[in-house]
Amino acid sequence: AQKVTQAQTEISVVEKEDVTLDCVYETRDTTYYLFWYKQPPSGELVFLIRRNSFDEQNEISGRYSWNFQKSTSSFNFTITASQVVDSAVYFCALSDSNTGNQFYFGTGTSLTVIP
Amino acid sequence: GAGVSQSPSNKVTEKGKDVELRCDPISGHTALYWYRQSLGQGLEFLIYFQGNSAPDKSGLPSDRFSAERTGGSVSTLTIQRTQQEDSAVYLCASSLTLVRGRALEQYFGPGTRLTVT
């Protein structure tokens, strides 16, 4: 069964718009970790955030915010006032005890911010 | 500090030849991962090393693929008798490991773009 689903393949927004990238995960574990990565056109994946399953507090970092909801198995990522530099592919990932230390990555959402 | 480094950055090889891809993880990181990313696709897990434990090879697509990690540091991914479908970007990542053996976030290298002609 697919562990991480990113249903949005591609999203385009106009600069300064807000955008939310969806991530739905599947696990039977009570202890797990969720991650978001950014892959800009240059290609190198950049770690953005790690969240453990016991911490449902939403997190904000500048224009980035994350909404973790265990009830819906979702870990969504919102960019406020998007900028052209936000254009990238964003990956959500899951690590749980069943996978050992293997990470399951979603298929990614390609975000294009139009100036 | 220095991040994960990979070499070469680009490799073009003829079908049937063997290739070796190198990964130098972040110093002190005990876990090392190899992934494959085909054009416009997500990340495909290949193999995982954790300290001196036996590697998790469950993602290797065929017996033409192998990897080793010497001295718990540098890793080499070898593809024998390359095929055109092996063309992809090969990414290496490393991470710290929690006391109970759970991995923290992975830090990725820039990748090696392999083209098999």
PDB file of C-alpha atoms in Angstrom:
ATOM      1  CA  ALA A   1       0.000   0.000   0.000  1.00  0.00           C
ATOM      2  CA  GLN A   2       1.216   3.469  -0.812  1.00  0.00           C
ATOM      3  CA  LYS A   3       2.580   5.103   2.279  1.00  0.00           C
ATOM      4  CA  VAL A   4       2.581   8.741   1.202  1.00  0.00           C
ATOM      5  CA  THR A   5       0.213  10.361  -1.263  1.00  0.00           C
ATOM      6  CA  GLN A   6       0.698  13.749  -2.825  1.00  0.00           C
ATOM      7  CA  ALA A   7      -2.335  14.022  -5.025  1.00  0.00           C
ATOM      8  CA  GLN A   8      -1.359  17.355  -6.565  1.00  0.00           C
ATOM      9  CA  THR A   9       1.077  16.679  -9.359  1.00  0.00           C
ATOM     10  CA  GLU A  10       1.479  20.254 -10.520  1.00  0.00           C
ATOM     11  CA  ILE A  11       0.333  23.587  -9.123  1.00  0.00           C
ATOM     12  CA  SER A  12       0.724  27.058 -10.607  1.00  0.00           C
ATOM     13  CA  VAL A  13       0.111  30.228  -8.654  1.00  0.00           C
ATOM     14  CA  VAL A  14       0.724  33.883  -9.253  1.00  0.00           C
ATOM     15  CA  GLU A  15       3.333  35.517  -7.096  1.00  0.00           C
ATOM     16  CA  LYS A  16       2.074  36.646  -3.669  1.00  0.00           C
ATOM     17  CA  GLU A  17      -0.726  34.113  -3.632  1.00  0.00           C
ATOM     18  CA  ASP A  18      -0.885  31.567  -0.828  1.00  0.00           C
ATOM     19  CA  VAL A  19      -0.609  27.906  -1.768  1.00  0.00           C
ATOM     20  CA  THR A  20      -1.120  24.673   0.151  1.00  0.00           C
ATOM     21  CA  LEU A  21       0.554  21.419  -0.780  1.00  0.00           C
ATOM     22  CA  ASP A  22      -1.255  18.333   0.428  1.00  0.00           C
ATOM     23  CA  CYS A  23       0.288  15.228   1.929  1.00  0.00           C
ATOM     24  CA  VAL A  24      -1.650  12.206   3.145  1.00  0.00           C
ATOM     25  CA  TYR A  25       0.172   9.332   4.773  1.00  0.00           C
ATOM     26  CA  GLU A  26      -0.610   5.801   5.825  1.00  0.00           C
ATOM     27  CA  THR A  27       0.886   3.932   8.765  1.00  0.00           C
ATOM     28  CA  ARG A  28      -0.203   1.561  11.512  1.00  0.00           C
ATOM     29  CA  ASP A  29       2.460   2.804  13.859  1.00  0.00           C
ATOM     30  CA  THR A  30       1.850   5.168  16.713  1.00  0.00           C
ATOM     31  CA  THR A  31       5.409   6.451  16.449  1.00  0.00           C
ATOM     32  CA  TYR A  32       6.491   7.863  13.131  1.00  0.00           C
ATOM     33  CA  TYR A  33       8.147  10.854  11.536  1.00  0.00           C
ATOM     34  CA  LEU A  34       7.021  13.067   8.701  1.00  0.00           C
ATOM     35  CA  PHE A  35       9.226  15.256   6.552  1.00  0.00           C
ATOM     36  CA  TRP A  36       9.049  17.838   3.788  1.00  0.00           C
ATOM     37  CA  TYR A  37      11.800  18.415   1.266  1.00  0.00           C
ATOM     38  CA  LYS A  38      12.222  20.997  -1.479  1.00  0.00           C
ATOM     39  CA  GLN A  39      13.913  20.196  -4.778  1.00  0.00           C
ATOM     40  CA  PRO A  40      14.599  23.408  -6.723  1.00  0.00           C
ATOM     41  CA  PRO A  41      15.476  23.357 -10.421  1.00  0.00           C
ATOM     42  CA  SER A  42      19.137  22.994  -9.466  1.00  0.00           C
ATOM     43  CA  GLY A  43      18.232  19.489  -8.335  1.00  0.00           C
ATOM     44  CA  GLU A  44      19.541  19.172  -4.786  1.00  0.00           C
ATOM     45  CA  LEU A  45      16.930  18.169  -2.211  1.00  0.00           C
ATOM     46  CA  VAL A  46      16.733  20.488   0.754  1.00  0.00           C
ATOM     47  CA  PHE A  47      15.335  19.398   4.103  1.00  0.00           C
ATOM     48  CA  LEU A  48      12.561  21.693   5.333  1.00  0.00           C
ATOM     49  CA  ILE A  49      10.954  20.138   8.399  1.00  0.00           C
ATOM     50  CA  ARG A  50      10.675  17.000  10.520  1.00  0.00           C
ATOM     51  CA  ARG A  51       7.635  16.291  12.668  1.00  0.00           C
ATOM     52  CA  ASN A  52       7.146  13.369  15.048  1.00  0.00           C
ATOM     53  CA  SER A  53       3.785  11.750  15.591  1.00  0.00           C
ATOM     54  CA  PHE A  54       3.483  12.922  19.171  1.00  0.00           C
ATOM     55  CA  ASP A  55       3.663  16.566  18.297  1.00  0.00           C
ATOM     56  CA  GLU A  56       0.580  17.866  16.541  1.00  0.00           C
ATOM     57  CA  GLN A  57       1.399  21.488  17.040  1.00  0.00           C
ATOM     58  CA  ASN A  58       1.401  23.411  13.838  1.00  0.00           C
ATOM     59  CA  GLU A  59       4.655  25.037  12.952  1.00  0.00           C
ATOM     60  CA  ILE A  60       5.427  28.296  11.251  1.00  0.00           C
ATOM     61  CA  SER A  61       8.768  29.319   9.830  1.00  0.00           C
ATOM     62  CA  GLY A  62       8.643  32.614   8.050  1.00  0.00           C
ATOM     63  CA  ARG A  63       6.329  32.226   5.064  1.00  0.00           C
ATOM     64  CA  TYR A  64       6.163  28.458   5.543  1.00  0.00           C
ATOM     65  CA  SER A  65       3.683  26.698   7.789  1.00  0.00           C
ATOM     66  CA  TRP A  66       2.760  23.089   8.349  1.00  0.00           C
ATOM     67  CA  ASN A  67      -0.549  21.641   9.480  1.00  0.00           C
ATOM     68  CA  PHE A  68      -0.278  18.158  11.004  1.00  0.00           C
ATOM     69  CA  GLN A  69      -3.613  16.422  11.632  1.00  0.00           C
ATOM     70  CA  LYS A  70      -3.497  12.831  12.831  1.00  0.00           C
ATOM     71  CA  SER A  71      -7.262  12.508  12.561  1.00  0.00           C
ATOM     72  CA  THR A  72      -7.021  12.833   8.787  1.00  0.00           C
ATOM     73  CA  SER A  73      -3.460  11.466   8.427  1.00  0.00           C
ATOM     74  CA  SER A  74      -2.385  14.645   6.742  1.00  0.00           C
ATOM     75  CA  PHE A  75       0.662  16.847   6.932  1.00  0.00           C
ATOM     76  CA  ASN A  76      -0.009  19.800   4.679  1.00  0.00           C
ATOM     77  CA  PHE A  77       2.412  22.549   3.793  1.00  0.00           C
ATOM     78  CA  THR A  78       1.382  26.145   3.141  1.00  0.00           C
ATOM     79  CA  ILE A  79       3.470  28.852   1.570  1.00  0.00           C
ATOM     80  CA  THR A  80       2.176  32.334   2.262  1.00  0.00           C
ATOM     81  CA  ALA A  81       2.775  35.169  -0.180  1.00  0.00           C
ATOM     82  CA  SER A  82       4.542  32.893  -2.630  1.00  0.00           C
ATOM     83  CA  GLN A  83       7.648  34.051  -4.454  1.00  0.00           C
ATOM     84  CA  VAL A  84       9.288  32.952  -7.677  1.00  0.00           C
ATOM     85  CA  VAL A  85      12.090  31.356  -5.647  1.00  0.00           C
ATOM     86  CA  ASP A  86       9.522  28.980  -4.183  1.00  0.00           C
ATOM     87  CA  SER A  87       9.213  27.291  -7.577  1.00  0.00           C
ATOM     88  CA  ALA A  88      10.375  23.727  -7.004  1.00  0.00           C
ATOM     89  CA  VAL A  89       9.217  20.180  -6.538  1.00  0.00           C
ATOM     90  CA  TYR A  90       8.170  19.482  -2.968  1.00  0.00           C
ATOM     91  CA  PHE A  91       8.298  16.009  -1.481  1.00  0.00           C
ATOM     92  CA  CYS A  92       6.595  14.688   1.617  1.00  0.00           C
ATOM     93  CA  ALA A  93       8.127  11.629   3.332  1.00  0.00           C
ATOM     94  CA  LEU A  94       7.309   9.177   6.109  1.00  0.00           C
ATOM     95  CA  SER A  95       9.482   7.036   8.336  1.00  0.00           C
ATOM     96  CA  ASP A  96       7.873   4.510  10.683  1.00  0.00           C
ATOM     97  CA  SER A  97       9.100   1.502  12.617  1.00  0.00           C
ATOM     98  CA  ASN A  98       7.797  -0.931  10.007  1.00  0.00           C
ATOM     99  CA  THR A  99      10.052   0.600   7.410  1.00  0.00           C
ATOM    100  CA  GLY A 100      13.019   0.474   9.719  1.00  0.00           C
ATOM    101  CA  ASN A 101      14.956   3.533   8.765  1.00  0.00           C
ATOM    102  CA  GLN A 102      13.715   3.548   5.239  1.00  0.00           C
ATOM    103  CA  PHE A 103      11.888   6.671   4.167  1.00  0.00           C
ATOM    104  CA  TYR A 104       8.827   6.542   1.958  1.00  0.00           C
ATOM    105  CA  PHE A 105       8.646   9.558  -0.314  1.00  0.00           C
ATOM    106  CA  GLY A 106       5.567  10.818  -2.061  1.00  0.00           C
ATOM    107  CA  THR A 107       5.704  11.412  -5.791  1.00  0.00           C
ATOM    108  CA  GLY A 108       6.141  15.138  -5.308  1.00  0.00           C
ATOM    109  CA  THR A 109       4.215  18.283  -6.182  1.00  0.00           C
ATOM    110  CA  SER A 110       5.715  20.604  -8.754  1.00  0.00           C
ATOM    111  CA  LEU A 111       5.017  24.206  -7.791  1.00  0.00           C
ATOM    112  CA  THR A 112       5.425  27.021 -10.298  1.00  0.00           C
ATOM    113  CA  VAL A 113       5.149  30.581  -9.066  1.00  0.00           C
ATOM    114  CA  ILE A 114       4.438  32.946 -11.906  1.00  0.00           C
ATOM    115  CA  PRO A 115       5.806  36.471 -11.567  1.00  0.00           C
TER     116      PRO A 115
ATOM    117  CA  GLY B   1      30.257  22.168   7.615  1.00  0.00           C
ATOM    118  CA  ALA B   2      30.636  20.077   4.495  1.00  0.00           C
ATOM    119  CA  GLY B   3      27.530  18.466   3.136  1.00  0.00           C
ATOM    120  CA  VAL B   4      27.088  15.200   1.291  1.00  0.00           C
ATOM    121  CA  SER B   5      29.263  15.034  -1.786  1.00  0.00           C
ATOM    122  CA  GLN B   6      28.884  12.797  -4.797  1.00  0.00           C
ATOM    123  CA  SER B   7      31.087  12.070  -7.756  1.00  0.00           C
ATOM    124  CA  PRO B   8      31.042  12.233 -10.637  1.00  0.00           C
ATOM    125  CA  SER B   9      28.335  14.827 -11.139  1.00  0.00           C
ATOM    126  CA  ASN B  10      27.668  13.496 -14.616  1.00  0.00           C
ATOM    127  CA  LYS B  11      28.487  10.165 -16.171  1.00  0.00           C
ATOM    128  CA  VAL B  12      27.851   9.059 -19.719  1.00  0.00           C
ATOM    129  CA  THR B  13      28.496   5.421 -20.438  1.00  0.00           C
ATOM    130  CA  GLU B  14      27.823   2.927 -23.158  1.00  0.00           C
ATOM    131  CA  LYS B  15      25.310   0.174 -22.702  1.00  0.00           C
ATOM    132  CA  GLY B  16      26.931  -2.887 -21.190  1.00  0.00           C
ATOM    133  CA  LYS B  17      29.695  -1.066 -19.350  1.00  0.00           C
ATOM    134  CA  ASP B  18      30.054  -1.012 -15.576  1.00  0.00           C
ATOM    135  CA  VAL B  19      29.901   2.234 -13.608  1.00  0.00           C
ATOM    136  CA  GLU B  20      30.824   3.240 -10.086  1.00  0.00           C
ATOM    137  CA  LEU B  21      29.203   6.148  -8.297  1.00  0.00           C
ATOM    138  CA  ARG B  22      30.716   7.554  -5.144  1.00  0.00           C
ATOM    139  CA  CYS B  23      29.133   9.154  -2.086  1.00  0.00           C
ATOM    140  CA  ASP B  24      30.900  10.907   0.765  1.00  0.00           C
ATOM    141  CA  PRO B  25      28.437  11.446   3.640  1.00  0.00           C
ATOM    142  CA  ILE B  26      28.430  14.137   6.257  1.00  0.00           C
ATOM    143  CA  SER B  27      31.039  13.390   8.883  1.00  0.00           C
ATOM    144  CA  GLY B  28      29.507  11.624  11.875  1.00  0.00           C
ATOM    145  CA  HIS B  29      26.392  10.472  10.059  1.00  0.00           C
ATOM    146  CA  THR B  30      25.911   6.778  10.647  1.00  0.00           C
ATOM    147  CA  ALA B  31      23.141   6.173   8.126  1.00  0.00           C
ATOM    148  CA  LEU B  32      23.617   6.348   4.376  1.00  0.00           C
ATOM    149  CA  TYR B  33      21.004   5.923   1.660  1.00  0.00           C
ATOM    150  CA  TRP B  34      21.019   5.589  -2.113  1.00  0.00           C
ATOM    151  CA  TYR B  35      18.044   6.604  -4.228  1.00  0.00           C
ATOM    152  CA  ARG B  36      17.305   6.760  -7.925  1.00  0.00           C
ATOM    153  CA  GLN B  37      15.272   9.523  -9.496  1.00  0.00           C
ATOM    154  CA  SER B  38      14.198   9.157 -13.086  1.00  0.00           C
ATOM    155  CA  LEU B  39      13.267  12.236 -15.099  1.00  0.00           C
ATOM    156  CA  GLY B  40      10.266  13.933 -13.540  1.00  0.00           C
ATOM    157  CA  GLN B  41       9.707  11.102 -11.104  1.00  0.00           C
ATOM    158  CA  GLY B  42       9.865  10.654  -7.366  1.00  0.00           C
ATOM    159  CA  LEU B  43      12.603   9.006  -5.362  1.00  0.00           C
ATOM    160  CA  GLU B  44      13.089   5.271  -5.630  1.00  0.00           C
ATOM    161  CA  PHE B  45      14.828   3.760  -2.612  1.00  0.00           C
ATOM    162  CA  LEU B  46      17.758   1.513  -3.500  1.00  0.00           C
ATOM    163  CA  ILE B  47      19.799   0.615  -0.425  1.00  0.00           C
ATOM    164  CA  TYR B  48      20.410   1.718   3.149  1.00  0.00           C
ATOM    165  CA  PHE B  49      23.478   1.355   5.389  1.00  0.00           C
ATOM    166  CA  GLN B  50      23.410   1.790   9.151  1.00  0.00           C
ATOM    167  CA  GLY B  51      26.716   1.630  10.984  1.00  0.00           C
ATOM    168  CA  ASN B  52      28.161  -1.880  10.859  1.00  0.00           C
ATOM    169  CA  SER B  53      24.807  -3.593  10.370  1.00  0.00           C
ATOM    170  CA  ALA B  54      23.968  -5.544   7.258  1.00  0.00           C
ATOM    171  CA  PRO B  55      22.607  -3.153   4.634  1.00  0.00           C
ATOM    172  CA  ASP B  56      18.959  -3.074   3.650  1.00  0.00           C
ATOM    173  CA  LYS B  57      19.158  -3.999  -0.031  1.00  0.00           C
ATOM    174  CA  SER B  58      15.431  -4.390  -0.523  1.00  0.00           C
ATOM    175  CA  GLY B  59      15.223  -1.603  -3.096  1.00  0.00           C
ATOM    176  CA  LEU B  60      17.909  -2.765  -5.489  1.00  0.00           C
ATOM    177  CA  PRO B  61      16.142  -3.387  -8.821  1.00  0.00           C
ATOM    178  CA  SER B  62      18.360  -6.248 -10.017  1.00  0.00           C
ATOM    179  CA  ASP B  63      21.522  -8.143  -9.214  1.00  0.00           C
ATOM    180  CA  ARG B  64      23.391  -5.798 -11.540  1.00  0.00           C
ATOM    181  CA  PHE B  65      23.222  -3.239  -8.746  1.00  0.00           C
ATOM    182  CA  SER B  66      25.420  -3.455  -5.672  1.00  0.00           C
ATOM    183  CA  ALA B  67      26.787  -1.080  -3.084  1.00  0.00           C
ATOM    184  CA  GLU B  68      29.343  -1.074  -0.362  1.00  0.00           C
ATOM    185  CA  ARG B  69      30.306   1.245   2.413  1.00  0.00           C
ATOM    186  CA  THR B  70      33.875   1.156   3.575  1.00  0.00           C
ATOM    187  CA  GLY B  71      34.837   2.077   7.105  1.00  0.00           C
ATOM    188  CA  GLY B  72      31.363   3.331   7.836  1.00  0.00           C
ATOM    189  CA  SER B  73      31.943   6.366   5.672  1.00  0.00           C
ATOM    190  CA  VAL B  74      32.333   6.523   1.897  1.00  0.00           C
ATOM    191  CA  SER B  75      29.955   4.452  -0.192  1.00  0.00           C
ATOM    192  CA  THR B  76      30.172   3.211  -3.755  1.00  0.00           C
ATOM    193  CA  LEU B  77      27.184   2.192  -5.847  1.00  0.00           C
ATOM    194  CA  THR B  78      28.134  -0.115  -8.705  1.00  0.00           C
ATOM    195  CA  ILE B  79      25.974  -0.867 -11.709  1.00  0.00           C
ATOM    196  CA  GLN B  80      27.197  -3.703 -13.879  1.00  0.00           C
ATOM    197  CA  ARG B  81      26.339  -4.176 -17.528  1.00  0.00           C
ATOM    198  CA  THR B  82      24.420  -0.919 -17.648  1.00  0.00           C
ATOM    199  CA  GLN B  83      21.162  -0.710 -19.565  1.00  0.00           C
ATOM    200  CA  GLN B  84      19.438   2.336 -21.012  1.00  0.00           C
ATOM    201  CA  GLU B  85      16.738   2.099 -18.361  1.00  0.00           C
ATOM    202  CA  ASP B  86      19.427   2.713 -15.739  1.00  0.00           C
ATOM    203  CA  SER B  87      19.652   6.318 -16.935  1.00  0.00           C
ATOM    204  CA  ALA B  88      18.616   8.489 -14.013  1.00  0.00           C
ATOM    205  CA  VAL B  89      19.947  10.735 -11.280  1.00  0.00           C
ATOM    206  CA  TYR B  90      21.407   8.732  -8.431  1.00  0.00           C
ATOM    207  CA  LEU B  91      21.081  10.483  -5.103  1.00  0.00           C
ATOM    208  CA  CYS B  92      22.905   9.753  -1.910  1.00  0.00           C
ATOM    209  CA  ALA B  93      21.765  10.915   1.518  1.00  0.00           C
ATOM    210  CA  SER B  94      23.059  10.589   5.049  1.00  0.00           C
ATOM    211  CA  SER B  95      21.544  11.079   8.462  1.00  0.00           C
ATOM    212  CA  LEU B  96      22.160  10.818  12.159  1.00  0.00           C
ATOM    213  CA  THR B  97      20.469   7.986  13.991  1.00  0.00           C
ATOM    214  CA  LEU B  98      18.541   8.175  17.228  1.00  0.00           C
ATOM    215  CA  VAL B  99      19.389   5.951  20.182  1.00  0.00           C
ATOM    216  CA  ARG B 100      16.659   3.510  19.320  1.00  0.00           C
ATOM    217  CA  GLY B 101      17.922   3.200  15.802  1.00  0.00           C
ATOM    218  CA  ARG B 102      15.465   5.566  14.228  1.00  0.00           C
ATOM    219  CA  ALA B 103      16.763   7.873  11.591  1.00  0.00           C
ATOM    220  CA  LEU B 104      16.457  11.611  11.603  1.00  0.00           C
ATOM    221  CA  GLU B 105      16.119  13.753   8.529  1.00  0.00           C
ATOM    222  CA  GLN B 106      18.272  12.879   5.582  1.00  0.00           C
ATOM    223  CA  TYR B 107      20.644  15.316   3.944  1.00  0.00           C
ATOM    224  CA  PHE B 108      21.072  14.824   0.242  1.00  0.00           C
ATOM    225  CA  GLY B 109      23.996  15.197  -2.071  1.00  0.00           C
ATOM    226  CA  PRO B 110      23.759  16.894  -5.474  1.00  0.00           C
ATOM    227  CA  GLY B 111      23.395  13.576  -7.265  1.00  0.00           C
ATOM    228  CA  THR B 112      25.103  11.858 -10.164  1.00  0.00           C
ATOM    229  CA  ARG B 113      23.338  12.095 -13.503  1.00  0.00           C
ATOM    230  CA  LEU B 114      23.901   8.814 -15.308  1.00  0.00           C
ATOM    231  CA  THR B 115      23.221   8.544 -19.008  1.00  0.00           C
ATOM    232  CA  VAL B 116      23.497   5.174 -20.700  1.00  0.00           C
ATOM    233  CA  THR B 117      23.767   5.429 -24.480  1.00  0.00           C
TER     234      THR B 117
END
